[in-house]
Amino acid sequence: MTDLCEGGMDDLWSITTLLLQVWFSVMIGLIMIPAMFGLSLGVTSVYIQILVKILEVTAGRLIQREGGSMEQEMGELRRYRTQSISRGEFALSDSFYFYRKGLESIVDDQVTQRFSSEELVSWNLLTRTNHNFHYISLRLTIIWGLGVIIRYCVLFPLRITLAIIGISWLVIGTTLVGFLPNRRVKNWLSELVHLMCYRICARGLSATIQYHNKNNKPQKGGICVANHTSPIDIVILANDGCYAMVGQSHSGLMGVIQRSMVRSCPHVWFERSEMRDRHAVTSRLRAHVAAKRNLPILIFPEGTCINNTSVMMFKKGSFEIGGTIYPVAIKYDPRFGDAFWNSAKYNMVSYLLRMMTSWAIVVNVWYLPPMTRQEGEDATKFANRVKSAIAHQGGLLDMAWDGSLKRDKVKEEFKEHQQKMYSSMVVGTKARNSQEPHTESTKS
Amino acid sequence: MHIVIKLFGVPLSCPITNSMNIWFSCFLFIIVTPAHIVRLYDRFEALDKEKTGHLRPQDFGAINRLAMNPIGDRIIGAFFSPGQETVDFHSFVRILAHFRPADKKHPKDPSMPEPVNSRTSKLKFAFQLYDQDKDGKISRAELLQVLRSMLEMQVTEEQLESIADRTIQEADLDNDDAISFEEFRKSLEKVNIDHKMSIRFLR
């Protein structure tokens, strides 16, 4: 009896080792090596397409999103009228649009909205994006259950393994490169190591990144500014080029990573005490930029993570350094996973776990043409100019509210704008109508 | 509001989400709470900058989007009963409840009082925004006032008057040169009030 049991145990053990071997060879052969060389087997794009089809078929439109422009909404409100809309004129129901907008703004302000996640039009089978969920159907629940199993049991272990491999490779690789004395070879190797590691990490998140306008890519000695949604932005951007990171030096695992990264090429890590002194920060960054052979600095001027529907005020510190600014717009596709890091709600670990159990991360990155500060333009104006360019390109809202703007004046302008829009619907076509009085009488 | 659960020894902090039914709460160890009330209370507190427990018209005026709404003042006025200068949380929620989407699942019980978010109640609320002196009729002057707020300097006074005349002509059935609540209701009978006067996330 015991012989049989032992035999059974041996079999189990050999099966396990075999499985592990298969697992690792699949990982290395199919995922890591192509990732390191920037090739793609096309598996991820196929996966994304299948996912989109499934989501469209199953989830459909579960959550109605409010909105539509004023014209759209007014048109819908007036649809019941027998006369055509083009005649303009006022309808008693027109005011409903304004009432609703007013009440909506009382309940939730745009200013507070950008610090909470974007609400989707239709549910993407992730519980975390389910704000208004009601139990809909058994079929949907089963599909959701399947999704949970796939995400947590199949995708998650794969991604964790990749992430661990990626980070360890970064630490080991950069430390090794740090021992080399020669300048040119060292730079080339360190770039290679960084790129490989970030590519592996990106695969570890099932990230599909589309880069636009690569000719505007940030050059050495420049400053790259981008809108900030999550810590993953760094991985996204570094997949296509090498940057010098700027940030606070941490302890623990992050500290180990930071220290080893510095060995192979200069990054700018600040101690906590240094961060308070703005002059010290600016001068150090200026020194880095001045050495033209250094990699471009990567800065997120918003200072905090925003939910990727709008761009907040840029802190002017980054724009006082001088040098050429290379703006970059990053827009995540919210259908596949909510990439926004709400640092008040989640800490880094739970955020990363959420990221690794989302469907995928689909990003669009636009490189914008470089900008420099013009004669007589102060840092704030320059920052706003860059911000508008980024917001415009990424299809994000350009938040204009700022303490320094005169509040009353801005309000009046916006109010007039609304009135203008509305009046063009009511009266705008009246000029046309007044030329045809006989048709009016026949219609009425 | 968070609860902290330990998943495989890693402490994770989860937000308490709204309206999850029992299946999912068992599945995900999350308590069901009426989180919309919590959300509105957070909002109430955020607007109540002086922490008095009441809101005054100035607190509403601080909302940028409301200030640039052409009829923002009227909407603010709807929160304050005549003679009152403050509104507490209870009244705040009651007014906002007008904009809850109607509950289609439960049939209307004729013995119960009209729910505050039924079609009739929503129409009454809209009617009161026009009828500022609360005499039960929208007079020509009141209509002109609303038109003036919505169109201000974009149209001439004559155009405003002709629009007002036309509107009353269309809606006024008993020829008293004013629009009563019944006439108001009749002229809007085809409008999907529930859709147009509801804020989805107040369900």
XYZ file of C-alpha atoms in Angstrom:
647
model
C 0.000 0.000 0.000
C 2.709 2.427 0.972
C 4.609 1.555 -2.211
C 1.611 2.522 -4.265
C 1.265 5.786 -2.362
C 4.898 6.626 -2.844
C 4.650 5.769 -6.508
C 1.670 8.057 -6.715
C 3.562 10.851 -5.008
C 6.470 10.486 -7.388
C 4.152 10.705 -10.354
C 2.550 13.804 -8.923
C 5.934 15.362 -8.371
C 7.125 14.622 -11.896
C 3.922 15.960 -13.364
C 4.342 19.135 -11.359
C 7.936 19.608 -12.485
C 6.918 18.971 -16.059
C 4.158 21.542 -15.824
C 6.528 24.059 -14.320
C 9.037 23.438 -17.078
C 6.382 23.927 -19.725
C 5.199 27.052 -17.962
C 8.617 28.611 -17.841
C 9.573 27.721 -21.383
C 6.328 29.190 -22.657
C 6.986 32.295 -20.658
C 10.514 32.749 -21.796
C 10.089 31.678 -25.370
C 6.792 33.265 -26.236
C 6.704 36.316 -24.055
C 10.026 37.394 -22.677
C 12.332 37.067 -25.628
C 10.101 38.789 -28.146
C 9.446 41.444 -25.533
C 13.118 42.063 -25.016
C 13.659 42.716 -28.657
C 10.541 44.746 -29.142
C 8.821 42.215 -31.336
C 5.233 41.278 -31.011
C 3.696 37.930 -31.738
C 0.338 39.558 -32.169
C -1.232 37.565 -29.372
C -2.166 40.620 -27.361
C -3.936 42.348 -30.224
C -5.945 39.246 -30.978
C -6.828 39.008 -27.315
C -7.986 42.609 -27.264
C -10.169 42.111 -30.309
C -11.823 39.045 -28.852
C -12.367 40.908 -25.614
C -14.041 43.828 -27.335
C -16.374 41.505 -29.215
C -17.338 39.669 -26.043
C -17.963 42.871 -24.128
C -20.120 44.287 -26.889
C -22.193 41.158 -27.168
C -22.714 40.442 -23.511
C -22.660 43.645 -21.567
C -24.036 46.019 -24.150
C -25.389 49.266 -22.812
C -26.178 48.737 -19.174
C -25.410 52.132 -17.809
C -26.859 55.242 -19.379
C -24.424 58.060 -19.344
C -25.800 61.547 -19.176
C -24.715 64.166 -21.583
C -24.690 65.021 -25.131
C -24.306 68.569 -26.223
C -26.899 71.236 -25.688
C -28.103 70.868 -29.285
C -28.522 67.145 -28.945
C -30.454 67.356 -25.710
C -32.669 70.204 -26.846
C -33.423 68.348 -30.043
C -34.530 65.354 -28.038
C -36.632 67.485 -25.739
C -38.396 69.094 -28.667
C -38.942 65.955 -30.656
C -42.547 65.729 -29.592
C -43.416 69.025 -31.242
C -45.217 68.776 -34.530
C -43.397 71.675 -36.099
C -39.900 71.058 -37.299
C -37.005 71.902 -35.030
C -35.376 74.117 -37.582
C -38.021 76.742 -36.973
C -36.370 77.473 -33.668
C -38.734 78.941 -31.089
C -38.958 78.351 -27.457
C -40.443 75.302 -25.827
C -41.477 75.039 -22.196
C -39.360 71.942 -21.913
C -36.179 73.775 -22.914
C -35.637 74.802 -19.365
C -35.437 71.161 -18.260
C -32.011 70.946 -19.788
C -30.788 73.812 -17.627
C -32.517 72.501 -14.517
C -30.891 69.167 -14.883
C -27.476 70.608 -15.543
C -27.866 72.843 -12.521
C -28.912 70.022 -10.228
C -26.127 67.841 -11.528
C -23.613 70.495 -10.668
C -25.043 70.770 -7.155
C -24.692 67.066 -6.618
C -21.294 66.650 -8.159
C -18.913 69.287 -9.312
C -16.489 68.811 -12.139
C -13.724 69.874 -9.801
C -14.359 66.975 -7.470
C -15.243 64.613 -10.274
C -11.762 64.404 -11.691
C -10.531 62.822 -8.491
C -12.841 59.851 -8.861
C -12.830 57.329 -11.637
C -14.473 57.805 -14.986
C -17.900 56.213 -15.287
C -18.328 53.928 -18.237
C -21.145 53.888 -20.727
C -21.459 50.168 -20.556
C -20.155 47.750 -18.032
C -16.949 45.952 -18.881
C -17.502 42.977 -16.579
C -15.195 44.272 -13.885
C -16.828 44.672 -10.510
C -14.712 47.665 -9.678
C -16.183 49.735 -12.478
C -19.673 48.779 -11.520
C -21.132 51.868 -9.932
C -24.773 51.387 -10.671
C -25.011 47.661 -10.769
C -28.283 45.939 -10.368
C -28.599 42.212 -10.777
C -29.398 41.980 -14.452
C -29.451 38.391 -15.578
C -28.094 34.978 -14.785
C -26.272 34.816 -18.085
C -24.347 37.956 -17.329
C -23.457 36.729 -13.875
C -22.087 33.498 -15.281
C -20.004 35.342 -17.815
C -18.787 37.654 -15.078
C -17.841 34.596 -13.013
C -15.897 33.147 -15.920
C -14.176 36.456 -16.328
C -13.145 36.429 -12.684
C -11.689 32.950 -13.009
C -9.759 33.840 -16.140
C -8.463 37.059 -14.720
C -7.445 35.814 -11.308
C -6.311 32.275 -12.073
C -4.843 32.494 -15.539
C -3.792 36.041 -16.240
C -2.755 37.100 -12.778
C -0.066 34.465 -12.097
C 1.340 35.023 -15.564
C 1.547 38.733 -14.997
C 3.033 38.500 -11.549
C 5.778 36.213 -12.834
C 6.558 38.586 -15.650
C 6.625 41.565 -13.343
C 9.015 39.851 -10.950
C 11.284 38.800 -13.784
C 11.181 42.293 -15.235
C 12.100 44.051 -12.024
C 14.817 41.618 -11.040
C 16.328 41.916 -14.466
C 16.312 45.669 -14.103
C 18.144 45.533 -10.799
C 20.642 42.920 -11.886
C 21.211 44.325 -15.352
C 21.763 47.903 -14.260
C 24.101 46.845 -11.485
C 26.163 44.838 -13.956
C 26.281 47.687 -16.441
C 27.340 49.972 -13.633
C 30.646 48.199 -13.421
C 31.631 49.125 -16.949
C 34.000 52.060 -17.314
C 33.653 52.963 -20.955
C 31.221 55.752 -21.665
C 29.653 54.918 -25.002
C 29.288 51.196 -24.552
C 27.957 51.752 -21.085
C 25.261 54.150 -22.281
C 24.211 51.864 -25.083
C 24.009 48.854 -22.792
C 22.150 50.706 -20.075
C 19.570 51.887 -22.576
C 19.170 48.337 -23.773
C 18.731 46.997 -20.269
C 16.179 49.640 -19.358
C 14.194 49.085 -22.521
C 14.116 45.334 -22.100
C 12.989 45.534 -18.547
C 10.204 47.999 -19.263
C 9.031 45.928 -22.174
C 8.770 42.873 -19.978
C 6.859 44.885 -17.402
C 4.514 46.144 -20.084
C 3.819 42.597 -21.149
C 3.258 41.880 -17.518
C 0.320 44.258 -17.611
C -0.953 43.156 -21.021
C -0.371 46.676 -22.191
C -1.032 47.611 -25.775
C 0.538 50.939 -26.516
C 0.046 52.950 -29.673
C 2.605 55.682 -30.226
C 1.723 58.556 -32.530
C 4.036 61.079 -34.138
C 7.223 59.343 -33.230
C 9.207 62.014 -35.026
C 8.515 64.333 -32.090
C 10.098 61.994 -29.591
C 11.976 63.744 -26.777
C 15.649 64.298 -27.490
C 18.625 64.279 -25.162
C 18.935 67.371 -23.023
C 15.222 68.097 -23.158
C 12.375 67.873 -20.701
C 9.439 65.595 -21.314
C 6.149 66.567 -19.671
C 3.047 64.409 -19.665
C -0.315 64.164 -17.946
C -0.332 61.853 -14.975
C -2.864 59.118 -14.369
C -0.970 56.369 -12.627
C 2.529 55.144 -11.806
C 2.267 52.940 -14.876
C 2.728 56.039 -17.037
C 6.453 55.592 -16.525
C 6.393 52.065 -17.931
C 4.256 53.229 -20.831
C 6.577 56.040 -21.816
C 9.801 54.181 -21.160
C 8.796 51.446 -23.548
C 9.676 53.638 -26.442
C 12.674 55.560 -25.241
C 14.968 56.156 -22.332
C 14.290 58.871 -19.834
C 15.951 60.149 -16.736
C 13.461 59.778 -13.941
C 12.855 62.442 -11.364
C 11.470 61.660 -7.988
C 11.818 61.184 -4.298
C 14.199 58.524 -3.099
C 12.364 55.812 -1.216
C 13.528 53.078 1.074
C 12.802 49.389 0.731
C 12.285 47.732 -2.613
C 11.788 51.015 -4.454
C 15.025 52.279 -2.961
C 16.936 49.235 -4.199
C 15.542 49.738 -7.686
C 16.354 53.433 -7.620
C 19.909 52.959 -6.437
C 20.684 50.337 -9.041
C 19.156 52.437 -11.811
C 21.417 55.321 -10.932
C 24.466 53.113 -11.378
C 24.009 52.730 -15.092
C 22.810 56.171 -16.107
C 22.117 59.398 -14.240
C 18.618 59.750 -12.809
C 17.631 62.515 -10.448
C 16.503 61.281 -7.073
C 15.842 63.768 -4.317
C 15.926 63.296 -0.608
C 12.774 64.336 1.164
C 14.448 67.376 2.708
C 15.728 68.552 -0.655
C 12.281 68.472 -2.210
C 11.135 71.359 -0.040
C 13.811 73.677 -1.316
C 12.564 74.699 -4.720
C 15.796 76.390 -5.695
C 17.860 73.298 -5.003
C 15.475 71.199 -7.059
C 15.473 73.622 -9.963
C 19.230 74.024 -10.012
C 19.844 70.310 -9.952
C 17.433 69.746 -12.820
C 18.972 72.628 -14.685
C 22.413 71.088 -14.300
C 21.109 67.801 -15.626
C 19.506 69.409 -18.653
C 22.549 71.519 -19.404
C 24.699 68.434 -19.888
C 23.465 67.789 -23.390
C 24.457 64.155 -23.378
C 22.042 63.292 -20.598
C 18.774 61.575 -21.248
C 15.635 63.719 -21.321
C 14.003 64.247 -17.937
C 10.506 62.929 -17.412
C 8.281 65.175 -15.300
C 4.587 65.078 -14.471
C 3.728 68.701 -13.746
C 0.244 68.020 -12.370
C 1.927 66.700 -9.279
C -0.701 64.089 -8.565
C -2.689 61.421 -10.359
C -5.766 62.639 -12.199
C -8.489 60.399 -13.556
C -7.586 60.780 -17.245
C -10.658 62.739 -18.301
C -9.085 66.122 -17.798
C -5.773 67.847 -17.297
C -5.285 69.786 -14.084
C -3.230 72.913 -13.557
C 0.429 72.401 -14.297
C 2.838 73.434 -11.567
C 5.071 76.056 -13.019
C 8.273 74.759 -11.413
C 9.039 72.401 -14.279
C 8.698 75.214 -16.770
C 11.227 77.460 -15.088
C 14.144 75.151 -15.770
C 14.650 76.267 -19.319
C 15.476 74.052 -22.222
C 13.087 72.508 -24.707
C 9.846 71.017 -23.508
C 8.532 67.926 -25.262
C 4.854 67.512 -24.341
C 3.330 64.055 -24.404
C -0.361 63.199 -24.091
C -1.348 59.852 -22.597
C -4.888 58.551 -22.863
C -5.998 55.223 -21.447
C -8.921 53.339 -22.910
C -11.305 52.915 -19.984
C -13.058 49.898 -21.427
C -10.373 47.467 -20.423
C -9.525 48.563 -16.947
C -9.450 51.658 -14.868
C -5.851 52.803 -14.812
C -6.387 55.746 -12.489
C -4.591 55.515 -9.158
C -6.771 57.054 -6.497
C -4.018 57.393 -3.929
C -6.517 58.344 -1.250
C -8.383 55.087 -1.691
C -5.750 52.519 -2.593
C -2.134 52.086 -1.721
C 0.453 51.099 -4.279
C 0.258 47.345 -3.699
C -3.499 47.063 -3.985
C -3.395 49.335 -6.995
C -0.868 47.121 -8.764
C -2.904 44.045 -7.900
C -5.955 45.682 -9.428
C -3.989 46.531 -12.538
C -2.802 42.983 -12.917
C -6.310 41.620 -12.653
C -7.851 43.976 -15.203
C -8.517 42.788 -18.678
C -5.749 44.753 -20.310
C -4.329 48.213 -20.562
C -4.789 49.958 -23.874
C -3.053 53.300 -24.209
C -2.595 55.952 -26.823
C 0.508 58.097 -26.580
C 0.897 61.221 -28.660
C 4.234 62.980 -28.980
C 3.645 66.674 -29.509
C 6.022 69.069 -31.260
C 8.591 70.628 -28.905
C 7.830 73.968 -27.267
C 10.062 76.596 -25.770
C 9.292 79.574 -23.613
C 8.838 82.658 -25.678
C 10.128 86.176 -25.069
C 8.182 87.867 -22.342
C 6.115 84.819 -21.528
C 6.112 83.939 -17.869
C 6.246 80.391 -16.556
C 2.522 80.220 -15.732
C 1.431 81.227 -19.227
C 3.879 78.823 -20.769
C 2.611 76.034 -18.525
C -0.964 76.788 -19.587
C 0.017 76.746 -23.216
C 1.601 73.325 -22.899
C -1.366 72.085 -20.878
C -3.841 73.159 -23.553
C -1.811 71.440 -26.234
C -1.754 68.196 -24.274
C -5.442 68.357 -23.396
C -6.403 69.116 -26.969
C -4.396 66.242 -28.392
C -5.527 63.659 -25.885
C -9.180 64.621 -26.046
C -9.125 65.597 -22.380
C -10.823 68.520 -20.713
C -8.619 71.509 -20.188
C -9.486 72.564 -16.649
C -9.352 76.297 -16.547
C -10.213 76.818 -12.921
C -7.372 78.278 -11.027
C -7.159 80.404 -7.949
C -5.402 83.199 -9.753
C -8.114 83.720 -12.360
C -10.758 86.275 -11.546
C -13.668 84.037 -10.626
C -16.512 86.404 -11.411
C -15.251 87.363 -14.812
C -14.841 83.756 -15.889
C -18.341 82.900 -14.702
C -19.921 85.722 -16.686
C -18.144 84.677 -19.856
C -19.257 81.092 -19.542
C -22.814 82.133 -18.733
C -22.922 84.312 -21.827
C -21.566 81.479 -23.887
C -24.399 79.223 -22.734
C -26.935 81.920 -23.460
C -25.492 82.428 -26.920
C -25.683 78.740 -27.714
C -29.247 78.535 -26.510
C -30.375 81.650 -28.328
C -29.034 80.335 -31.615
C -31.403 77.426 -31.185
C -34.361 79.592 -30.335
C -33.878 82.620 -32.515
C -31.024 81.766 -34.829
C -33.121 80.561 -37.696
C -35.722 83.258 -37.271
C -34.027 85.402 -39.906
C -34.639 82.666 -42.433
C -38.255 82.235 -41.419
C -39.123 85.902 -41.554
C -38.411 85.890 -45.277
C -41.133 83.350 -45.946
C -44.269 84.599 -44.249
C -46.683 82.791 -46.561
C -45.356 79.335 -45.671
C -45.690 80.200 -41.999
C -49.381 80.926 -42.320
C -50.063 77.720 -44.236
C -48.221 75.675 -41.626
C -50.019 77.203 -38.653
C -15.706 54.665 3.858
C -13.523 51.575 3.692
C -13.339 48.168 5.109
C -9.971 46.453 5.365
C -9.860 42.796 4.437
C -6.877 40.528 4.452
C -6.478 38.695 1.189
C -3.741 36.109 1.439
C -2.257 38.067 4.261
C -2.053 41.277 2.288
C -4.245 43.972 3.785
C -6.416 45.521 1.117
C -8.658 48.427 1.681
C -11.895 48.221 -0.283
C -14.430 50.979 -0.739
C -17.973 50.206 0.233
C -19.875 50.315 -3.029
C -23.538 50.865 -3.541
C -26.479 48.680 -4.455
C -24.665 45.384 -4.706
C -27.099 42.632 -4.144
C -26.704 39.801 -1.685
C -24.943 37.438 -4.101
C -22.072 39.770 -4.620
C -21.861 40.927 -1.068
C -21.391 37.368 0.078
C -18.952 36.808 -2.683
C -16.870 39.836 -2.019
C -17.354 40.386 1.709
C -18.701 43.890 1.220
C -21.549 45.334 3.251
C -24.547 46.830 1.455
C -25.003 50.467 2.369
C -27.119 53.268 1.001
C -24.023 54.911 -0.282
C -25.833 57.547 -2.261
C -26.969 59.189 0.943
C -23.395 59.074 2.139
C -22.237 60.627 -1.090
C -24.789 63.414 -0.851
C -23.838 64.044 2.749
C -20.193 64.322 1.767
C -21.262 66.814 -0.852
C -23.381 68.727 1.641
C -20.444 68.954 4.003
C -18.140 70.039 1.200
C -20.521 72.867 0.274
C -21.033 73.875 3.897
C -17.680 75.589 4.181
C -18.365 77.233 7.509
C -19.509 73.948 9.024
C -22.781 75.323 10.341
C -24.839 72.285 9.384
C -26.929 74.444 7.051
C -26.470 75.766 3.564
C -27.080 79.340 2.586
C -27.527 80.775 -0.897
C -23.879 81.875 -0.950
C -22.728 78.284 -0.513
C -24.610 77.313 -3.659
C -23.258 80.342 -5.415
C -19.744 79.049 -4.900
C -20.381 76.183 -7.307
C -18.855 77.371 -10.545
C -20.990 75.390 -12.917
C -24.136 76.516 -11.199
C -23.110 80.158 -11.338
C -22.706 79.998 -15.070
C -26.044 78.283 -15.568
C -28.464 80.887 -16.971
C -31.205 79.927 -14.509
C -28.847 79.083 -11.670
C -30.449 81.621 -9.347
C -33.864 80.052 -9.737
C -32.519 76.610 -9.026
C -30.870 77.892 -5.860
C -34.148 79.536 -4.913
C -35.964 76.213 -5.199
C -34.042 74.909 -2.201
C -35.170 77.654 0.127
C -38.791 77.800 1.226
C -40.255 81.308 1.342
C -38.918 83.167 4.311
C -36.184 80.663 5.052
C -32.563 81.555 4.693
C -30.979 78.202 5.338
C -31.528 74.665 4.170
C -30.623 71.616 6.217
C -29.547 68.243 4.913
C -33.026 66.751 5.081
C -34.542 69.408 2.822
C -31.475 69.293 0.576
C -32.049 65.623 -0.103
C -35.811 66.067 -0.476
C -35.378 68.631 -3.242
C -32.762 66.540 -4.995
C -35.035 63.512 -4.688
C -37.290 65.113 -7.287
C -34.614 64.175 -9.775
C -34.439 60.534 -8.886
C -35.371 58.292 -11.782
C -38.855 56.871 -11.271
C -39.138 53.462 -9.724
C -40.669 51.407 -12.498
C -40.611 48.095 -10.699
C -43.147 48.739 -7.964
C -46.671 49.527 -9.150
C -48.217 52.735 -7.972
C -50.184 52.305 -4.803
C -53.152 54.693 -4.978
C -53.494 54.829 -1.214
C -49.954 56.099 -0.702
C -49.113 59.753 -1.236
C -47.556 60.650 -4.559
C -43.847 59.780 -4.475
C -41.623 62.775 -4.819
C -40.016 61.562 -8.036
C -43.148 60.605 -9.968
C -43.922 62.268 -13.256
C -46.495 64.564 -11.700
C -44.180 65.629 -8.916
C -41.374 66.345 -11.348
C -43.693 68.419 -13.485
C -44.902 70.282 -10.392
C -41.303 71.040 -9.480
C -40.597 72.362 -12.972
C -43.825 74.369 -12.876
C -42.823 76.016 -9.625
C -39.559 77.126 -11.138
C -41.540 79.139 -13.666
C -44.293 80.196 -11.295
C -42.294 82.216 -8.823
C -45.232 83.875 -7.054
C -46.907 80.494 -6.563
C -50.343 81.551 -7.709
C -50.806 78.362 -9.715
C -50.406 80.051 -13.087
C -47.466 81.054 -15.228
C -48.286 84.577 -16.250
C -46.841 86.319 -19.252
C -44.552 88.361 -17.021
C -43.162 85.274 -15.290
C -42.531 83.591 -18.620
C -40.750 86.697 -19.841
C -38.548 86.610 -16.752
C -37.419 83.068 -17.450
C -36.852 83.830 -21.100
C -34.837 86.856 -20.174
C -32.557 84.787 -17.904
C -32.014 82.182 -20.557
C -31.437 84.560 -23.435
C -30.264 87.802 -21.728
C -28.523 90.015 -24.215
C -28.694 87.758 -27.214
C -32.178 88.770 -28.355
C -34.146 91.991 -28.396
C -37.036 92.771 -26.093
C -39.516 92.499 -28.988
C -38.263 89.045 -29.861
C -38.625 87.976 -26.246
C -42.179 89.270 -26.137
C -43.151 87.572 -29.359
C -41.702 84.269 -28.141
C -43.642 84.595 -24.884
C -46.845 85.414 -26.745
C -46.436 82.448 -29.042
C -45.749 80.058 -26.195
C -48.796 81.143 -24.247
C -50.897 80.969 -27.380
C -49.873 77.384 -27.963
C -50.303 76.131 -24.442
C -53.183 78.237 -23.136
C -56.401 76.307 -23.679
C -58.853 78.316 -21.575
C -57.727 81.666 -22.943
C -56.891 83.328 -19.672
C -53.518 84.496 -20.954
C -51.639 82.339 -18.457
C -50.556 78.734 -18.269
C -52.049 76.702 -15.452
C -50.525 73.485 -14.167
C -52.955 71.362 -16.173
C -52.187 73.203 -19.378
C -48.469 72.910 -18.592
C -48.860 69.197 -18.061
C -50.861 68.769 -21.235
C -48.387 70.596 -23.431
C -45.586 68.359 -22.158
C -47.458 65.081 -22.227
C -45.260 63.590 -24.912
C -41.964 64.534 -23.306
C -40.150 61.734 -21.534
C -40.004 63.566 -18.226
C -38.442 60.703 -16.373
C -35.497 60.677 -18.705
C -35.031 64.404 -19.020
C -35.538 65.361 -15.416
C -33.525 62.647 -13.759
C -29.974 62.353 -12.647
C -28.910 58.772 -13.118
C -26.648 58.414 -10.140
C -29.378 59.325 -7.718
C -31.115 55.998 -8.247
